[in-house]
CSV table of C-alpha atoms and ligand atoms in Angstrom, one decimal:
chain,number,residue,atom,x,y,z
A,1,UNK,CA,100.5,84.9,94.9
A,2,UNK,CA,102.7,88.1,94.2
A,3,UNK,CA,103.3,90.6,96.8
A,4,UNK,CA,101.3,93.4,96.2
A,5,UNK,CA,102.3,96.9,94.7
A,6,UNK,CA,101.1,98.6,97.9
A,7,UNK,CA,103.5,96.5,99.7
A,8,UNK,CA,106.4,96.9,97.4
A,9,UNK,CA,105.7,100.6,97.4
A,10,UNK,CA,105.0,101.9,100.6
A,11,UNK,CA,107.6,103.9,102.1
A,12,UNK,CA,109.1,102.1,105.4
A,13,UNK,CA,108.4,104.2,109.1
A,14,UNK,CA,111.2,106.1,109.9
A,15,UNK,CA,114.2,108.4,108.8
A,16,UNK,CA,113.8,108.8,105.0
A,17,UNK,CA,116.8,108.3,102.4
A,18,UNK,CA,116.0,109.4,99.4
A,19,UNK,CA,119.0,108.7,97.3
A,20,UNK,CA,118.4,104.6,98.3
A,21,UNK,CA,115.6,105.3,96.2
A,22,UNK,CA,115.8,104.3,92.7
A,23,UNK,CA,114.0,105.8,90.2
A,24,UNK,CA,114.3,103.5,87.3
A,25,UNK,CA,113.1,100.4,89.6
A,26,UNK,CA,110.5,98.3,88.6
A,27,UNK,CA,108.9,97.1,92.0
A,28,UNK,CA,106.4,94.1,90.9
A,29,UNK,CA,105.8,94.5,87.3
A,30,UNK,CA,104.8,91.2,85.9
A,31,UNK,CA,105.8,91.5,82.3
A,32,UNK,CA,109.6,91.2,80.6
A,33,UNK,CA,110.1,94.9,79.8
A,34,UNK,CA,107.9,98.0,78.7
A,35,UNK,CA,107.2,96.4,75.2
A,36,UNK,CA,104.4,94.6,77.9
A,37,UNK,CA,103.4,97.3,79.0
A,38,UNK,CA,100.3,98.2,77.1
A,39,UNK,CA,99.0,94.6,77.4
A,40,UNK,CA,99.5,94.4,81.1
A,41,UNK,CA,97.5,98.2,81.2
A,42,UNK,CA,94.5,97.2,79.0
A,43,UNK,CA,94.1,94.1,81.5
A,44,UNK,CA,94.1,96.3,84.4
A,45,UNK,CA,91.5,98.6,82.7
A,46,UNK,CA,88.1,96.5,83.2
A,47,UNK,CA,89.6,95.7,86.8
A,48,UNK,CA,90.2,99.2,87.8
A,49,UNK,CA,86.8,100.6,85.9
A,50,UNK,CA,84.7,97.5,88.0
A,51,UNK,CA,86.1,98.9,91.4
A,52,UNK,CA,85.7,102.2,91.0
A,53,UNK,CA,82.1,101.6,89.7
A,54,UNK,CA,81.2,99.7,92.9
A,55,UNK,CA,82.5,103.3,95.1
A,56,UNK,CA,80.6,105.1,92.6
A,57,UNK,CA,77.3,102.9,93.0
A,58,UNK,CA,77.7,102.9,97.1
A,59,UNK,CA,77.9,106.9,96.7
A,60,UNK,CA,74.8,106.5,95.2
A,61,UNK,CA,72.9,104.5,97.3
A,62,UNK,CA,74.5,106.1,100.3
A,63,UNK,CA,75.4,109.5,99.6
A,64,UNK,CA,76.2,110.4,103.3
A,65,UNK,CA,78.3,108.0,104.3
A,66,UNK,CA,79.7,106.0,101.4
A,67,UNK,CA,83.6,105.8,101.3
A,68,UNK,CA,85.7,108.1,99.5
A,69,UNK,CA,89.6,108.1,98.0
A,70,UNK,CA,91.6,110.6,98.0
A,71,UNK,CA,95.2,109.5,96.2
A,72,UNK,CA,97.7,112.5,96.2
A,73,UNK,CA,100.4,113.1,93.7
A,74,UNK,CA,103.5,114.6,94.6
A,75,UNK,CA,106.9,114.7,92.6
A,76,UNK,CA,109.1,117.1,90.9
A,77,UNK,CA,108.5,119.2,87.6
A,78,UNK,CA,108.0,116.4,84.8
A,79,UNK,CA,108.0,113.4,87.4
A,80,UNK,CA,104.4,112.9,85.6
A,81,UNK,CA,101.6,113.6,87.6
A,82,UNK,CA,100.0,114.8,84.5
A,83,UNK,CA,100.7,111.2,82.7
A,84,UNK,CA,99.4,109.6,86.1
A,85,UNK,CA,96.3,111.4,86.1
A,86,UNK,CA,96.1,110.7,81.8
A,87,UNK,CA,97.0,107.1,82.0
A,88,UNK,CA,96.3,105.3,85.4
A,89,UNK,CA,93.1,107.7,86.5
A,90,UNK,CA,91.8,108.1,82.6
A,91,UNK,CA,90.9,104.5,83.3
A,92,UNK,CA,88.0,105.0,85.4
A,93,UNK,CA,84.9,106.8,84.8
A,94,UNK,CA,85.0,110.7,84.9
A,95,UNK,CA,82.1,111.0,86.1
A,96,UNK,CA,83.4,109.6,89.6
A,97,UNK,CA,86.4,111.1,89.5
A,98,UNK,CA,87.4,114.8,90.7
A,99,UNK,CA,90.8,116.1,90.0
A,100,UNK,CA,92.2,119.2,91.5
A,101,UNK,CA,95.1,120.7,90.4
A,102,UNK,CA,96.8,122.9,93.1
A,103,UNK,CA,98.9,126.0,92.3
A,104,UNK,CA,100.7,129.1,93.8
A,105,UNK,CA,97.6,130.0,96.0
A,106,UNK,CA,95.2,133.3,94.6
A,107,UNK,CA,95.0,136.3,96.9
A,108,UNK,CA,92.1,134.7,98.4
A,109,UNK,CA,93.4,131.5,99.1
A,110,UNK,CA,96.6,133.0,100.6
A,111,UNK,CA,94.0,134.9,103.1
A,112,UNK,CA,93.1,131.2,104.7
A,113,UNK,CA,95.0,129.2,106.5
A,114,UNK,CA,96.7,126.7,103.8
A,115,UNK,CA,94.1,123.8,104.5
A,116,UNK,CA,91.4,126.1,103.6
A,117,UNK,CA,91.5,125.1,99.9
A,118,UNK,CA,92.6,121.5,100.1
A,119,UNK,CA,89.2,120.7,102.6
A,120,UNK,CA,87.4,122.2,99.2
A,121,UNK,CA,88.9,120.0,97.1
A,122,UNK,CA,88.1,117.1,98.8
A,123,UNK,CA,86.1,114.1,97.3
A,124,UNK,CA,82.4,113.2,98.2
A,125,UNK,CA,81.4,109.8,99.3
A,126,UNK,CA,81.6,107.6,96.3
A,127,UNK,CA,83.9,109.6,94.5
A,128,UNK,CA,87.7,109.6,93.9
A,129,UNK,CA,89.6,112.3,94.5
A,130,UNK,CA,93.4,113.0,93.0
A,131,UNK,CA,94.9,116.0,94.0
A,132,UNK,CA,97.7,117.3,91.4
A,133,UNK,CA,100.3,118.8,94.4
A,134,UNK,CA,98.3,119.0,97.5
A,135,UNK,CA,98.5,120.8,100.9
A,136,UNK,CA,102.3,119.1,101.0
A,137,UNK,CA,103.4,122.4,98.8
A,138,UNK,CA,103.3,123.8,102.1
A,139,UNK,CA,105.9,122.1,103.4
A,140,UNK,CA,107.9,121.8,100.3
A,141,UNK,CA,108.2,125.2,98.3
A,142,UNK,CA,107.0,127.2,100.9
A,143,UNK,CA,110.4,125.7,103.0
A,144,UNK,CA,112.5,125.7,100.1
A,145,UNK,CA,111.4,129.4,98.5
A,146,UNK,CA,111.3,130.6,102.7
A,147,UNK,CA,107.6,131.9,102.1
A,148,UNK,CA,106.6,131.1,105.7
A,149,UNK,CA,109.3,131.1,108.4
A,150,UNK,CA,110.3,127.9,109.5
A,151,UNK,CA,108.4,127.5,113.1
A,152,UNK,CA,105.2,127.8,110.7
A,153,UNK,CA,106.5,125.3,108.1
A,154,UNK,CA,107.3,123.2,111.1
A,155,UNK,CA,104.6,123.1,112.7
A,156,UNK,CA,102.2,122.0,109.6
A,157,UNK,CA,103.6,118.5,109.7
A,158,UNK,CA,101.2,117.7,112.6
A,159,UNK,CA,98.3,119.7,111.1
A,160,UNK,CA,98.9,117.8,108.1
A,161,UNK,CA,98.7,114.3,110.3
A,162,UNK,CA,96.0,115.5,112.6
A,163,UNK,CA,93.6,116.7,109.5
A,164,UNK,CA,94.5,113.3,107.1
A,165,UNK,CA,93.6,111.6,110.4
A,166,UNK,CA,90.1,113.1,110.7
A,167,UNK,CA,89.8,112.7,106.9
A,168,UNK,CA,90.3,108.7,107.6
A,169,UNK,CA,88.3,108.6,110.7
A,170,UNK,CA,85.7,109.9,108.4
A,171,UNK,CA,85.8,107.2,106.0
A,172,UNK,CA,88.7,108.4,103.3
A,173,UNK,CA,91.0,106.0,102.0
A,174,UNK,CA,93.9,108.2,101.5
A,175,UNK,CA,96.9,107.2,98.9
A,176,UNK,CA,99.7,109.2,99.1
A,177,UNK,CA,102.0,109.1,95.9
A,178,UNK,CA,105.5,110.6,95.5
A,179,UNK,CA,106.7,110.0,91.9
A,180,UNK,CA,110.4,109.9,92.4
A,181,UNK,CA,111.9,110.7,89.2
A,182,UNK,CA,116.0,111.9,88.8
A,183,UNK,CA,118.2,114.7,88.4
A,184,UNK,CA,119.2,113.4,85.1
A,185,UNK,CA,116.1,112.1,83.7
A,186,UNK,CA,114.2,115.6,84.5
A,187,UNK,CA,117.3,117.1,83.0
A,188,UNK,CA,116.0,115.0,80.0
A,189,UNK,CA,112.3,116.0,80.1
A,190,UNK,CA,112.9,119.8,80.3
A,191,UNK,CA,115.1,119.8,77.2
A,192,UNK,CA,112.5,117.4,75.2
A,193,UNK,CA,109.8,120.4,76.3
A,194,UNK,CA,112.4,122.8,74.8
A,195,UNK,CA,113.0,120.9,71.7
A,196,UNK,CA,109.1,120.3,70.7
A,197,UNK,CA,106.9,123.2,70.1
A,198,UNK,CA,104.3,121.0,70.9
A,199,UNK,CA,105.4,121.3,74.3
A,200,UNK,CA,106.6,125.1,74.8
A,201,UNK,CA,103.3,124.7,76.9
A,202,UNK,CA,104.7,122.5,79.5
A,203,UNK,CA,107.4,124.5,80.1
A,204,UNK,CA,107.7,127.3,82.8
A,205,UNK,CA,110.8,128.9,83.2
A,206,UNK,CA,110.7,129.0,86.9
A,207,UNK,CA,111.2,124.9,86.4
A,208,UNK,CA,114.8,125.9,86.3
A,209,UNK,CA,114.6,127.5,89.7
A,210,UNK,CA,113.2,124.6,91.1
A,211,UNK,CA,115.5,122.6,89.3
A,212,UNK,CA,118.4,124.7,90.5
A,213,UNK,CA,117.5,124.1,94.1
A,214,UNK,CA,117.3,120.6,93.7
A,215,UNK,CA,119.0,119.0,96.9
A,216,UNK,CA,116.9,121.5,98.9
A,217,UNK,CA,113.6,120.1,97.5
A,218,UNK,CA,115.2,116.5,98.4
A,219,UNK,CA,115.9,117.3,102.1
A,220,UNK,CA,112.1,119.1,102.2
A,221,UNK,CA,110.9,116.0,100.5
A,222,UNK,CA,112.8,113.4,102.9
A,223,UNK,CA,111.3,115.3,106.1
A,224,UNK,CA,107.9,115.4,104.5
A,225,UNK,CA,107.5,111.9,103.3
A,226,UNK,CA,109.1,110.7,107.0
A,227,UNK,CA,107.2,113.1,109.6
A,228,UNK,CA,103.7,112.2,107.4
A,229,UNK,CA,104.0,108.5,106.7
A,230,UNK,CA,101.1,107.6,109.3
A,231,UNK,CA,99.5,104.2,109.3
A,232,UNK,CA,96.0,106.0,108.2
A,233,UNK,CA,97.9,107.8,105.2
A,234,UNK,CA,100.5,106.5,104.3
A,235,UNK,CA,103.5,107.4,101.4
A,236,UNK,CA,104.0,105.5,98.6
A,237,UNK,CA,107.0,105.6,96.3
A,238,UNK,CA,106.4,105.4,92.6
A,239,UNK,CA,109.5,105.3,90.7
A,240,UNK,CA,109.2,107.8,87.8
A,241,UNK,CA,112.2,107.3,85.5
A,242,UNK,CA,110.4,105.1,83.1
A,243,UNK,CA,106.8,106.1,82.4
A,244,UNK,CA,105.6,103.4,81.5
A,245,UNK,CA,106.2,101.8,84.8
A,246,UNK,CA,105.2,104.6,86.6
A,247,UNK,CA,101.7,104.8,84.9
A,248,UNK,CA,101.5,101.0,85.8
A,249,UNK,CA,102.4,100.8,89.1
A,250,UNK,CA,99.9,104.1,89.5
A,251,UNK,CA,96.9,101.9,88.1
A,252,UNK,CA,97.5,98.6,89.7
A,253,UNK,CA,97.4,100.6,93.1
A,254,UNK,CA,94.7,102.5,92.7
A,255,UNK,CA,93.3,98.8,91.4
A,256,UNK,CA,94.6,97.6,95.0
A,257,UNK,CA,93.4,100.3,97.1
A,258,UNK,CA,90.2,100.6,95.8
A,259,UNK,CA,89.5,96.5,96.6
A,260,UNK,CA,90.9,97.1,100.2
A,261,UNK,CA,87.3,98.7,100.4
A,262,UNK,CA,85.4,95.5,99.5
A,263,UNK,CA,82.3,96.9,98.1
A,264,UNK,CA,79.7,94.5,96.6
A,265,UNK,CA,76.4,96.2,94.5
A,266,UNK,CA,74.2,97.5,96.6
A,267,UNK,CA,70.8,96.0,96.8
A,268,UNK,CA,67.7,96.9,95.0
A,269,UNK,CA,65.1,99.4,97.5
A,270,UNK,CA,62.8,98.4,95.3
A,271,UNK,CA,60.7,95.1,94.4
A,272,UNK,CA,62.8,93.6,91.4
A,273,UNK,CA,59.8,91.4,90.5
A,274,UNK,CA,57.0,93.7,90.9
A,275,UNK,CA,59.0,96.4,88.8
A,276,UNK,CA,59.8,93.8,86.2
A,277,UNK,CA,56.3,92.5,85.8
A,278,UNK,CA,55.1,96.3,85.7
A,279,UNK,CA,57.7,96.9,82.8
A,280,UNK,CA,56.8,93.6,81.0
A,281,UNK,CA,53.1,95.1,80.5
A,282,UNK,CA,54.5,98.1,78.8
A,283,UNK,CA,56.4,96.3,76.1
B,1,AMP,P1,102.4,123.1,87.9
B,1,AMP,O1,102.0,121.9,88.8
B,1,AMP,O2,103.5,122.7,87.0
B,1,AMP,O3,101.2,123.7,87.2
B,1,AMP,O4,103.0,124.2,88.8
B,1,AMP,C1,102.3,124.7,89.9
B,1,AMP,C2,103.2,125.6,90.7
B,1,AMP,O5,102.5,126.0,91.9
B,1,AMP,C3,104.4,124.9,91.2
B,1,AMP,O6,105.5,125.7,90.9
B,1,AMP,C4,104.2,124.8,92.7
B,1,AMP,O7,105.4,124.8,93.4
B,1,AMP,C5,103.3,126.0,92.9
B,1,AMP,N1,102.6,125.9,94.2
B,1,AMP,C6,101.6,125.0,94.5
B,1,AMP,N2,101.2,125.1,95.8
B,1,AMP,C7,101.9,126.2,96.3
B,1,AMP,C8,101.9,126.8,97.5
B,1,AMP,N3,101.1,126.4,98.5
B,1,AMP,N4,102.7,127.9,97.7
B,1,AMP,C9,103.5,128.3,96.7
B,1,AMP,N5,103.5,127.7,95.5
B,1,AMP,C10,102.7,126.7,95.3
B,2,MG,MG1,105.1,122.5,85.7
């Protein structure tokens, strides 16, 4: 048996160090090197598409009180929530699947209190949610860029904990992802964007602010990740150096998390037999 990813990758209780992180690790992946990568992903595929079936069909068959997941991605500019969401979550159906991408909040938004939009974004039973930045923005560029002062910013880590409890309570399976990627490597992956018109798109020059304010973004990160690492949603670490773990490792926990929920095929509430006999006299 091999430990599982969830174990390798879940973020210890406690203070948080970021920079005993590292971001080129490769916590459990079974092959040699990335050259088995693609294999290892196209066996993980039918696994991951099975599971997420089974949530879908429950969702169905109970659309009041069917589980839900919610898996939140959180990193840097280019620490590849995009490629996540393309790679690991482009595995399962989209029809089950809804994605919510969160930016600087609209005028209306900003006229809620922050949770506002993420309680509108969140998935309905049977369905799998991924958030793309999340209500942690509000502890993390609103600290870093002062938006709030910091007795507000403050005092969201236990609104964060309180409402991802009631979410859980509620029948959520929350996964919580931090794609740890480096100084160096998004040095790297802003320059490519700025060498390949086909990427001009990907590019905002505001990156470079964020960039610029990079050990600021760590310590907001660091308190984040440690204040909201509960038992009922907990952080993982994805290390996002090499993409082609990180896409990996995001699959085979989703694959993980989602058979933590144990679901069979729900039953016929029908009479197999008489509906079969009734179809066999139309043929
Ligand atoms: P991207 O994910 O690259 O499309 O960028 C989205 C931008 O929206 C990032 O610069 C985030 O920092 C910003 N953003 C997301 N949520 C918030 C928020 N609550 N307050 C301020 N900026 C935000
Ligand atoms: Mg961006």
């Amino acid at each position: 048996m091999t430990t599982p990813i969830s174990d390798l990758l879940r973020l210890p209780a406690g203070p948080v160090d970021l920079s005993a992180l590292d971001p080129r690790a490769t916590h459990g992946f079974p092959g040699k090197d990335k050259s088995d990568q693609p294999k290892l992903m196209a066996e993980l595929a039918p696994v991951l598409d099975d599971r997420q079936e089974r949530l879908f069909a429950a969702g169905r068959a109970d659309p009041e009180s069917a589980p839900r997941v919610l898996m939140i991605l959180q990193g840097m500019d280019t620490s590849g929530k995009g490629g996540v969401i393309r790679h690991a979550v482009g595995l399962m159906d989209p029809q089950g699947v809804r994605i919510t991408g969160f930016k600087a909040p609209t005028e209306e938004e900003r006229s809620h209190d922050f949770l506002w939009r993420i309680e509108r974004a969140l998935p309905s039973p049977g369905q799998v949610g991924i958030f793309d930045r999340s209500q942690y923005e509000d502890v993390l560029v609103v600290r870093v860029e002062q938006l709030v002062d910091e007795a507000e910013w403050r005092s969201r880590y236990d609104r964060i904990n309180e409402f991802e409890a009631r979410l859980a309570e509620q029948g959520t399976l929350i996964i919580k992802c931090f794609l740890n990627v480096s100084y160096a490597k998004q040095g790297e992956r802003l320059m490519e964007r700025l060498d390949n018109p086909d990427k001009y798109w990907k590019y905002n020059p505001g990156d470079l602010v964020a960039r610029s304010r990079w050990a600021d973004y760590q310590a907001a990160y660091a308190d984040a990740l440690a204040n909201c690492n509960t038992e009922v949603a907990p952080w993982y670490v994805i290390p996002a150096d090499r993409k082609w773990y990180r896409n990996w490792a995001a699959a085979q926990l989703l694959a993980e998390q989602l058979e933590r929920l144990n679901l069979g095929w729900p039953p016929a509430d029908f009479d197999v037999a008489e509906q079969k006999r009734l179809l066999a006299a139309t043929m």
